[in-house]
Amino acid sequence: MIADSIRVAKLMSDGLTKTFVGRTVLHPFRLEIGAGEIHALLGQNGSGKSTLIKILSGLYEPDVPATCLIAGQQLAFGNASLSYGLGLRFVHQDLGLIGEASVLDNLFYTQGYATKFYTIGRRANEERADRILEAVGLDLDPNSLVSSLTPAQRTGVAVARAMGLGSDSAHVLVLDEPTATLPDMEVEHLHGMLRTAASSGVAILYVTHHLDEVFRLAQSVSVLRDGFLVASGPVGETDRSSLVRSLVGSELEAVHRDQNITTGQDAKRASVLSVEDLRSGLIKGLSLRVAPGEIVGFAGVTGSGRESALGAIFGSVPRQGGEVRIASTVLPPFDPSASTAAGVAYVPPDRKISGAFLHLTAAENLTIGDLKPVWRRMWLHVKEEASQARDWFARLSVRPQDAIQQEFVTFSGGNQQKIIFGKWLRTDPLVLLLDEPTQGVDVGAKAEIHRQIISACEGGLAVVISTSDTEELAALCDRILFMHGGQVFDELSGGNITDVDINRRFLELVSSKNQGGT
């Protein structure tokens, strides 16, 4: 184990293996996590992380009998209620919270309310909710609506719900990329909650793609690659470059665009995208111009308007006013088909909900955005579709490379994102809108997507990115627009922008805005 203070193994698994359609996605290995330990689990998309979680949760059964002890008791595989009964708790990327219900109700919908004489007692349940929230360091009114909370607080509520009343009921807490959608400013808040939870003796298995979180939060780390455990040990005995080599099997070349410091100055004269006084939901008057070959990024916490800006520009969400123009064409509001016809491509943040058809094949998802090249005399030419799909698989390094007829849902997150990216690039757009383009993808896939974004920009596309990843903004953008209260209130441009610069500027500006009462 990692330290003398970690004496009791809350999770010990050995020999778990899983095969799908003749392909082994999880090979046997040993994993041990002690009481109070935060153990980071890394791996590229498709490395076996999700399969491991699904075995632990009871969704899958391993191929052969294996050992998996939870606080010393053998886990009965393939039974979710028995996994829960042994003290396994899970917080998935989809938190499963009801926004228009209170924190209290979200805590007790699954656990059950405290009752007396078959009646739910408000005071007793509020006191119980206070204790559950306090166990993870959350100071919230249990009667607050979940929709009113920050993203970090919502994740904290999901953690509190999973924990119940602490180590008496929960032994192992598994979190699957809990910070995938959180801005950097909110990540540390969540980390504080998890440290509080671990201090009660709960073992935490923390799945993440963010390497910096490993060193900020975890005591130990394991790396899966192609279903094999390729590295495992104390965080203090490794470094970032070693983890990257374990993840991808080699050194990973950093992708960083040389900012074009002239495009921002020329945007008004040569803009292909013009937005004037756009108003939609949280957005209270957004204006910007983007030139061909320029990458502009939006920065801002959830609730600033950043997260809905690109949808409003594209027309996937209604807008109440303002004008969006592509070259000389004015786009009608709330009309994605008109935007697409004018040359706008939009990669949404929720690829599984609005980005793709999960049970169509990869080839069908690639071509569905524009069927004209594969449509002849009222018939879809399947061979031509397959040929184009193979070309895009090769261009975008989609894996497995021969799986064009495989259902979209079966691909890893990074490969799904590449397919969606290819679907839009295939339409030969003028403007590319990217909403959280690398959310939930591994470092290798992220680097490849960044290369494709840079290549598209160098080909003359105007690119707008909205992301909570400040490193991504620094690596790609010529200009960064900071949003607060539904408006752009500052801009950062020029060469050598770093994520530290972005965070510092944002904190300074938000602080000054708050002090000014806005």
Coordinates of C-alpha atoms in Angstrom, one line a residue:
M1 CA 0.0 0.0 0.0
I2 CA 0.9 3.7 -0.2
A3 CA 1.5 4.8 3.4
D4 CA 1.5 3.4 6.9
S5 CA -1.7 5.3 7.6
I6 CA -3.5 3.2 5.0
R7 CA -4.0 -0.1 6.9
V8 CA -7.3 -1.6 5.6
A9 CA -7.9 -2.5 2.0
K10 CA -11.5 -1.4 1.2
L11 CA -11.2 -2.6 -2.4
M12 CA -9.0 -5.5 -3.6
S13 CA -9.6 -7.0 -7.0
D14 CA -7.5 -9.6 -8.8
G15 CA -8.1 -11.4 -12.0
L16 CA -11.0 -9.4 -13.5
T17 CA -11.2 -10.0 -17.3
K18 CA -13.8 -9.2 -19.9
T19 CA -14.1 -10.1 -23.6
F20 CA -16.6 -8.7 -26.2
V21 CA -17.0 -10.3 -29.6
G22 CA -13.7 -12.1 -29.4
R23 CA -11.8 -9.0 -28.3
T24 CA -10.4 -8.8 -24.8
V25 CA -11.0 -5.3 -23.4
L26 CA -9.8 -6.0 -19.8
H27 CA -6.9 -8.3 -19.0
P28 CA -6.3 -9.7 -15.4
F29 CA -4.5 -7.4 -13.0
R30 CA -4.5 -6.6 -9.3
L31 CA -5.8 -3.4 -7.8
E32 CA -5.9 -2.5 -4.1
I33 CA -7.2 0.7 -2.5
G34 CA -6.9 1.3 1.2
A35 CA -9.2 3.1 3.6
G36 CA -8.9 6.9 3.2
E37 CA -6.9 6.5 0.0
I38 CA -7.7 8.5 -3.2
H39 CA -6.5 6.3 -6.1
A40 CA -6.4 7.9 -9.6
L41 CA -7.2 5.6 -12.6
L42 CA -6.0 6.8 -16.0
G43 CA -6.3 5.5 -19.5
Q44 CA -7.1 6.5 -23.0
N45 CA -10.6 6.0 -24.2
G46 CA -11.1 2.3 -24.9
S47 CA -8.4 1.3 -22.3
G48 CA -10.8 -0.7 -20.1
K49 CA -11.7 1.9 -17.4
S50 CA -15.4 1.9 -18.2
T51 CA -15.5 -1.9 -18.4
L52 CA -13.9 -2.1 -14.9
I53 CA -16.5 0.3 -13.5
K54 CA -19.3 -1.6 -15.0
I55 CA -18.1 -4.9 -13.5
L56 CA -17.8 -3.3 -10.1
S57 CA -21.3 -1.8 -10.4
G58 CA -22.9 -5.1 -11.3
L59 CA -23.7 -4.3 -14.9
Y60 CA -21.2 -6.8 -16.4
E61 CA -19.9 -10.1 -15.1
P62 CA -16.2 -11.0 -15.6
D63 CA -15.4 -13.9 -18.1
V64 CA -14.0 -16.2 -15.4
P65 CA -14.3 -16.3 -11.6
A66 CA -12.2 -13.6 -10.0
T67 CA -11.5 -12.1 -6.6
C68 CA -13.1 -8.8 -5.7
L69 CA -13.2 -7.9 -2.0
I70 CA -15.1 -4.9 -0.6
A71 CA -14.1 -4.3 3.0
G72 CA -13.1 -8.0 3.1
Q73 CA -16.3 -9.4 1.6
Q74 CA -16.4 -11.1 -1.8
L75 CA -18.4 -9.2 -4.4
A76 CA -21.2 -11.1 -6.2
F77 CA -20.8 -10.1 -9.8
G78 CA -23.7 -9.1 -12.1
N79 CA -26.0 -7.8 -9.4
A80 CA -26.2 -4.0 -8.8
S81 CA -28.1 -4.2 -5.6
L82 CA -25.5 -6.5 -4.1
S83 CA -22.7 -4.1 -5.1
Y84 CA -24.6 -1.4 -3.4
G85 CA -25.2 -3.5 -0.3
L86 CA -21.5 -4.2 0.1
G87 CA -20.8 -0.5 0.1
L88 CA -19.8 0.3 -3.5
R89 CA -21.0 3.8 -4.6
F90 CA -20.7 5.4 -8.0
V91 CA -20.8 9.0 -9.3
H92 CA -21.1 8.9 -13.1
Q93 CA -20.5 11.8 -15.6
D94 CA -24.3 12.0 -15.9
L95 CA -25.0 12.9 -12.3
G96 CA -28.6 11.7 -12.5
L97 CA -29.9 14.7 -10.5
I98 CA -33.3 16.4 -11.0
G99 CA -32.7 20.1 -11.4
E100 CA -36.2 21.3 -10.5
A101 CA -36.2 19.2 -7.2
S102 CA -34.6 20.3 -4.0
V103 CA -31.2 19.0 -2.7
L104 CA -33.1 17.2 0.0
D105 CA -35.3 15.3 -2.5
N106 CA -32.4 14.4 -4.7
L107 CA -30.6 12.9 -1.7
F108 CA -33.5 10.8 -0.6
Y109 CA -35.3 9.8 -3.8
T110 CA -33.0 6.7 -3.9
Q111 CA -32.2 6.3 -0.1
G112 CA -35.6 6.8 1.2
Y113 CA -37.0 9.5 3.6
A114 CA -37.0 9.3 7.4
T115 CA -40.6 8.7 8.4
K116 CA -42.7 8.6 11.6
F117 CA -46.1 6.9 11.7
Y118 CA -45.8 6.6 7.9
T119 CA -45.4 10.4 7.5
I120 CA -42.3 12.2 6.2
G121 CA -41.1 14.6 8.8
R122 CA -39.6 17.7 7.3
R123 CA -37.4 18.7 10.2
A124 CA -36.0 15.2 10.7
N125 CA -35.1 14.9 7.0
E126 CA -33.6 18.4 6.9
E127 CA -31.3 17.4 9.8
R128 CA -30.4 14.2 8.1
A129 CA -29.7 16.0 4.9
D130 CA -27.5 18.5 6.8
R131 CA -25.4 15.6 8.2
I132 CA -25.0 14.0 4.8
L133 CA -23.9 17.3 3.2
E134 CA -21.6 18.1 6.0
A135 CA -19.9 14.7 5.6
V136 CA -18.5 15.9 2.2
G137 CA -17.9 19.5 3.3
L138 CA -21.0 21.0 1.6
D139 CA -22.7 23.9 3.3
L140 CA -26.0 24.1 1.4
D141 CA -29.6 24.7 2.3
P142 CA -31.3 21.3 1.7
N143 CA -34.3 23.1 0.3
S144 CA -32.4 24.8 -2.5
L145 CA -33.2 23.7 -6.0
V146 CA -30.4 21.7 -7.6
S147 CA -30.8 23.9 -10.7
S148 CA -29.6 26.9 -8.6
L149 CA -26.3 25.3 -7.7
T150 CA -22.9 25.7 -9.3
P151 CA -21.6 22.7 -11.3
A152 CA -19.2 21.8 -8.5
Q153 CA -22.0 21.9 -5.9
R154 CA -24.2 19.6 -8.1
T155 CA -21.3 17.1 -8.3
G156 CA -20.9 17.5 -4.5
V157 CA -24.6 16.6 -4.1
A158 CA -24.1 13.5 -6.2
V159 CA -21.1 12.6 -4.0
A160 CA -23.1 13.2 -0.9
R161 CA -26.0 11.1 -2.2
A162 CA -23.6 8.3 -3.0
M163 CA -21.9 8.5 0.4
G164 CA -25.1 8.5 2.5
L165 CA -24.1 8.9 6.1
G166 CA -20.4 8.1 5.5
S167 CA -18.2 5.1 6.0
D168 CA -20.9 3.2 7.9
S169 CA -22.7 2.6 4.6
A170 CA -20.1 3.5 1.9
H171 CA -16.8 1.7 1.7
V172 CA -15.7 2.5 -1.9
L173 CA -16.6 5.6 -3.9
V174 CA -16.0 5.5 -7.7
L175 CA -16.1 8.7 -9.6
D176 CA -16.0 8.7 -13.4
E177 CA -14.5 11.9 -14.7
P178 CA -16.3 14.2 -12.2
T179 CA -14.5 17.3 -13.4
A180 CA -15.0 16.8 -17.1
T181 CA -17.3 19.8 -17.4
L182 CA -16.0 21.9 -14.5
P183 CA -14.0 25.1 -14.9
D184 CA -10.7 25.2 -13.2
M185 CA -12.0 27.6 -10.6
E186 CA -14.5 25.0 -9.4
V187 CA -12.3 21.9 -9.5
E188 CA -10.6 22.6 -6.2
H189 CA -13.9 23.0 -4.5
L190 CA -14.8 19.4 -5.5
H191 CA -11.4 18.2 -4.5
G192 CA -12.0 19.6 -1.1
M193 CA -15.2 17.6 -0.8
L194 CA -13.5 14.4 -1.8
R195 CA -10.7 14.9 0.7
T196 CA -13.3 15.3 3.4
A197 CA -15.0 12.1 2.3
A198 CA -11.7 10.2 2.3
S199 CA -11.0 11.4 5.8
S200 CA -13.9 9.3 7.0
G201 CA -12.2 6.2 5.8
V202 CA -13.8 5.8 2.4
A203 CA -11.6 4.5 -0.4
I204 CA -11.9 6.6 -3.6
L205 CA -11.3 5.4 -7.1
Y206 CA -11.0 8.5 -9.2
V207 CA -11.2 8.2 -13.0
T208 CA -9.8 11.2 -14.8
H209 CA -8.2 12.4 -18.1
H210 CA -6.6 15.4 -16.4
L211 CA -3.1 14.6 -15.3
D212 CA -2.7 17.6 -13.1
E213 CA -5.5 16.3 -10.9
V214 CA -3.4 13.2 -10.2
F215 CA -0.7 15.3 -8.5
R216 CA -3.1 17.7 -6.8
L217 CA -5.5 15.0 -5.3
A218 CA -4.4 11.4 -5.4
Q219 CA -2.0 9.4 -3.2
S220 CA -1.7 6.6 -5.8
V221 CA -2.2 6.1 -9.5
S222 CA -2.8 3.3 -12.0
V223 CA -2.7 3.4 -15.8
L224 CA -4.6 1.1 -18.1
R225 CA -3.7 0.8 -21.8
D226 CA -5.5 -1.6 -24.2
G227 CA -7.0 -3.4 -21.2
F228 CA -3.6 -4.0 -19.5
L229 CA -2.4 -2.5 -16.3
V230 CA 0.8 -0.9 -17.4
A231 CA 1.7 1.2 -14.4
S232 CA 0.7 1.5 -10.7
G233 CA 2.2 3.0 -7.7
P234 CA 2.6 6.1 -5.4
V235 CA 2.0 9.4 -7.0
G236 CA 5.2 10.7 -5.3
E237 CA 7.3 8.2 -7.3
T238 CA 6.2 9.3 -10.8
D239 CA 6.0 12.5 -12.9
R240 CA 3.8 13.8 -15.8
S241 CA 6.1 12.6 -18.6
S242 CA 6.1 9.1 -17.1
L243 CA 2.4 9.0 -17.0
V244 CA 2.1 10.2 -20.6
R245 CA 4.4 7.4 -21.7
S246 CA 2.4 4.9 -19.8
L247 CA -0.8 6.2 -21.4
V248 CA 0.2 6.4 -25.0
G249 CA 3.2 4.1 -25.1
S250 CA 5.6 7.0 -26.2
E251 CA 6.3 10.6 -25.7
L252 CA 3.4 12.8 -26.7
E253 CA 4.3 15.8 -28.7
A254 CA 2.6 19.0 -27.4
V255 CA 0.2 20.6 -29.8
H256 CA 0.3 24.4 -29.7
R257 CA -0.7 26.9 -32.3
D258 CA 1.4 29.9 -33.0
Q259 CA -1.1 32.7 -32.5
N260 CA -1.9 34.9 -35.5
I261 CA -1.7 38.3 -33.9
T262 CA -2.9 40.1 -37.0
T263 CA -6.3 38.3 -37.4
G264 CA -7.9 40.0 -34.4
Q265 CA -6.9 43.4 -35.9
D266 CA -8.3 42.5 -39.3
A267 CA -11.5 40.7 -38.1
K268 CA -13.7 43.7 -38.6
R269 CA -12.5 44.2 -42.1
A270 CA -12.5 40.6 -43.2
S271 CA -14.9 38.8 -40.9
V272 CA -16.8 35.7 -42.1
L273 CA -18.8 35.5 -38.8
S274 CA -20.4 38.6 -37.4
V275 CA -22.6 38.6 -34.3
E276 CA -24.3 41.8 -33.2
D277 CA -26.1 42.3 -29.9
L278 CA -27.1 38.6 -29.6
R279 CA -29.6 38.0 -26.8
S280 CA -30.6 34.5 -25.7
G281 CA -31.3 33.1 -22.3
L282 CA -28.3 34.1 -20.1
I283 CA -26.7 36.1 -23.0
K284 CA -27.5 39.8 -22.7
G285 CA -25.9 41.3 -25.8
L286 CA -23.1 39.3 -27.4
S287 CA -21.1 40.9 -30.2
L288 CA -18.0 39.5 -32.0
R289 CA -16.4 39.2 -35.4
V290 CA -14.2 36.3 -36.5
A291 CA -12.0 36.3 -39.6
P292 CA -11.1 33.3 -41.8
G293 CA -8.1 31.5 -40.4
E294 CA -8.7 32.9 -36.8
I295 CA -9.5 30.9 -33.7
V296 CA -11.4 32.8 -31.0
G297 CA -12.2 31.2 -27.6
F298 CA -14.8 31.9 -24.9
A299 CA -13.8 31.6 -21.3
G300 CA -16.2 31.8 -18.3
V301 CA -17.7 29.8 -15.5
T302 CA -21.0 28.0 -15.9
G303 CA -23.8 30.6 -15.7
S304 CA -21.7 33.3 -17.4
G305 CA -23.4 32.7 -20.8
R306 CA -20.3 31.0 -22.2
E307 CA -21.9 27.6 -22.3
S308 CA -24.9 28.7 -24.4
A309 CA -23.2 31.2 -26.7
L310 CA -22.4 28.8 -29.6
G311 CA -25.8 27.1 -29.5
A312 CA -27.4 30.5 -29.8
I313 CA -25.1 31.5 -32.7
F314 CA -25.8 28.2 -34.5
G315 CA -29.6 28.4 -33.9
S316 CA -30.0 25.2 -31.9
V317 CA -31.4 27.3 -29.0
P318 CA -33.8 30.2 -29.4
R319 CA -32.6 33.8 -29.4
Q320 CA -34.6 36.9 -28.4
G321 CA -32.7 39.4 -30.5
G322 CA -29.6 40.4 -32.3
E323 CA -28.1 39.4 -35.7
V324 CA -25.8 36.5 -36.8
R325 CA -24.3 36.9 -40.2
I326 CA -22.1 34.5 -42.2
A327 CA -20.4 36.5 -44.9
S328 CA -23.4 38.4 -46.4
T329 CA -26.0 35.9 -45.3
V330 CA -28.1 36.8 -42.2
L331 CA -29.1 33.6 -40.3
P332 CA -32.7 33.2 -39.1
P333 CA -33.1 32.5 -35.4
F334 CA -33.6 28.9 -34.2
D335 CA -33.0 27.3 -37.5
P336 CA -30.0 24.9 -37.6
S337 CA -30.7 23.8 -41.1
A338 CA -30.3 27.4 -42.4
S339 CA -27.1 27.7 -40.5
T340 CA -25.7 24.5 -41.9
A341 CA -26.7 25.6 -45.5
A342 CA -24.9 28.9 -44.9
G343 CA -21.7 27.1 -44.0
V344 CA -21.8 26.8 -40.2
A345 CA -20.7 23.6 -38.4
Y346 CA -21.5 23.0 -34.8
V347 CA -20.0 20.4 -32.5
P348 CA -22.2 20.3 -29.4
P349 CA -20.9 19.5 -25.9
D350 CA -23.2 16.5 -25.4
R351 CA -22.1 14.2 -28.2
K352 CA -24.4 11.4 -27.0
I353 CA -27.5 13.5 -26.8
S354 CA -27.4 15.9 -29.7
G355 CA -24.2 15.2 -31.5
A356 CA -24.8 11.7 -33.0
F357 CA -27.2 8.9 -33.7
L358 CA -26.0 6.3 -31.2
H359 CA -27.3 3.2 -32.9
L360 CA -26.4 4.1 -36.4
T361 CA -23.0 3.0 -37.7
A362 CA -20.0 5.2 -37.7
A363 CA -20.2 5.5 -41.5
E364 CA -23.8 6.6 -41.3
N365 CA -23.0 9.2 -38.7
L366 CA -20.1 10.5 -40.8
T367 CA -22.2 11.0 -44.0
I368 CA -25.6 12.0 -42.5
G369 CA -24.7 15.6 -42.5
D370 CA -24.5 15.7 -46.3
L371 CA -25.8 12.8 -48.3
K372 CA -25.5 14.4 -51.8
P373 CA -22.0 12.9 -52.5
V374 CA -23.3 9.4 -51.8
W375 CA -26.8 9.7 -53.3
R376 CA -27.4 8.6 -56.9
R377 CA -30.7 8.4 -58.7
M378 CA -32.8 8.1 -55.6
W379 CA -30.5 5.5 -54.1
L380 CA -27.8 5.6 -51.4
H381 CA -24.6 4.2 -52.7
V382 CA -23.4 2.1 -49.8
K383 CA -20.0 1.4 -51.3
E384 CA -19.3 5.1 -51.8
E385 CA -20.4 5.8 -48.3
A386 CA -18.0 3.1 -47.0
S387 CA -15.2 4.5 -49.1
Q388 CA -15.6 8.0 -47.7
A389 CA -16.0 6.7 -44.2
R390 CA -12.7 4.8 -44.5
D391 CA -11.0 8.0 -45.8
W392 CA -12.2 10.0 -42.8
F393 CA -11.2 7.2 -40.4
A394 CA -7.7 7.3 -41.7
R395 CA -7.6 11.1 -41.8
L396 CA -8.8 11.5 -38.2
S397 CA -7.0 8.3 -36.8
V398 CA -10.2 6.8 -35.6
R399 CA -9.8 3.4 -33.9
P400 CA -10.5 0.6 -34.7
Q401 CA -9.7 1.7 -38.2
D402 CA -11.7 -1.1 -39.9
A403 CA -14.9 -0.5 -37.8
I404 CA -16.8 1.8 -40.1
Q405 CA -19.9 -0.4 -39.9
Q406 CA -19.7 -0.6 -36.1
E407 CA -22.5 1.2 -34.1
F408 CA -21.4 4.7 -32.9
V409 CA -22.3 3.9 -29.3
T410 CA -19.6 1.1 -29.2
F411 CA -16.7 3.5 -29.8
S412 CA -14.7 5.2 -27.0
G413 CA -15.4 8.8 -26.2
G414 CA -12.4 10.1 -28.0
N415 CA -13.2 8.2 -31.2
Q416 CA -16.8 9.3 -31.0
Q417 CA -15.7 12.9 -30.9
K418 CA -13.4 12.4 -33.9
I419 CA -16.4 10.9 -35.9
I420 CA -18.6 13.9 -35.1
F421 CA -15.7 16.3 -36.0
G422 CA -15.3 14.5 -39.3
K423 CA -19.1 14.6 -40.0
W424 CA -18.9 18.4 -39.9
L425 CA -15.5 18.9 -41.6
R426 CA -16.9 16.8 -44.5
T427 CA -19.5 19.5 -45.2
D428 CA -16.7 21.9 -46.0
P429 CA -17.9 24.7 -43.7
L430 CA -16.9 28.3 -43.5
V431 CA -17.3 28.6 -39.7
L432 CA -16.6 25.9 -37.1
L433 CA -18.2 26.2 -33.7
L434 CA -16.8 23.9 -31.1
D435 CA -18.5 23.5 -27.7
E436 CA -16.2 21.7 -25.2
P437 CA -14.5 19.9 -28.2
T438 CA -12.3 17.6 -26.0
Q439 CA -14.5 17.0 -23.0
G440 CA -14.1 13.5 -21.7
V441 CA -11.4 12.4 -24.1
D442 CA -7.9 11.2 -23.3
V443 CA -4.6 13.0 -23.9
G444 CA -3.9 11.2 -27.1
A445 CA -7.3 11.9 -28.7
K446 CA -7.1 15.5 -27.4
A447 CA -3.8 16.1 -29.2
E448 CA -5.2 14.6 -32.4
I449 CA -8.4 16.8 -32.3
H450 CA -6.2 19.8 -31.6
R451 CA -4.2 19.0 -34.7
Q452 CA -7.4 18.8 -36.8
I453 CA -8.6 22.1 -35.4
I454 CA -5.3 23.8 -36.3
S455 CA -5.3 22.2 -39.7
A456 CA -8.9 23.4 -40.4
C457 CA -8.0 26.9 -39.3
E458 CA -4.9 26.9 -41.6
G459 CA -7.3 25.8 -44.4
G460 CA -9.2 29.1 -43.9
L461 CA -12.0 28.2 -41.5
A462 CA -13.1 30.6 -38.8
V463 CA -13.1 28.7 -35.6
V464 CA -14.9 29.6 -32.3
I465 CA -14.3 27.5 -29.2
S466 CA -16.2 27.5 -25.9
T467 CA -14.4 25.4 -23.3
S468 CA -13.8 25.2 -19.6
D469 CA -10.2 23.9 -20.3
T470 CA -7.9 26.9 -20.0
E471 CA -4.9 24.9 -21.3
E472 CA -7.0 24.2 -24.5
L473 CA -7.7 27.9 -24.9
A474 CA -4.0 28.8 -24.5
A475 CA -2.9 26.1 -26.9
L476 CA -5.2 27.1 -29.8
C477 CA -6.6 30.6 -29.6
D478 CA -5.6 33.9 -31.2
R479 CA -8.0 35.8 -29.0
I480 CA -9.9 34.8 -25.8
L481 CA -13.1 36.5 -24.8
F482 CA -14.0 36.5 -21.2
M483 CA -17.8 36.3 -20.4
H484 CA -19.5 37.3 -17.2
G485 CA -23.2 38.0 -16.6
G486 CA -24.1 37.2 -20.2
Q487 CA -21.7 39.6 -21.8
V488 CA -18.1 39.8 -23.0
F489 CA -16.3 42.0 -20.6
D490 CA -12.6 41.6 -21.6
E491 CA -10.3 40.1 -24.2
L492 CA -6.9 38.6 -24.2
S493 CA -4.8 38.4 -27.4
G494 CA -1.3 38.1 -28.7
G495 CA 1.4 35.4 -28.6
N496 CA 2.5 33.3 -25.7
I497 CA -0.9 33.2 -23.9
T498 CA -0.7 30.6 -21.1
D499 CA -3.4 29.0 -19.0
V500 CA -2.0 30.8 -16.0
D501 CA -2.5 34.1 -17.8
I502 CA -6.1 33.2 -18.5
N503 CA -6.9 32.1 -15.0
R504 CA -5.3 35.2 -13.5
R505 CA -7.0 37.6 -15.9
F506 CA -10.4 35.9 -15.3
L507 CA -10.1 36.0 -11.5
E508 CA -9.0 39.6 -11.5
L509 CA -11.9 40.6 -13.8
V510 CA -14.6 38.6 -11.9
S511 CA -13.3 40.1 -8.6
S512 CA -13.6 43.6 -10.0
K513 CA -17.0 42.9 -11.4
N514 CA -18.3 41.5 -8.2
Q515 CA -16.9 44.4 -6.2
G516 CA -18.6 46.7 -8.6
G517 CA -21.9 45.1 -7.9
T518 CA -22.6 43.5 -11.3

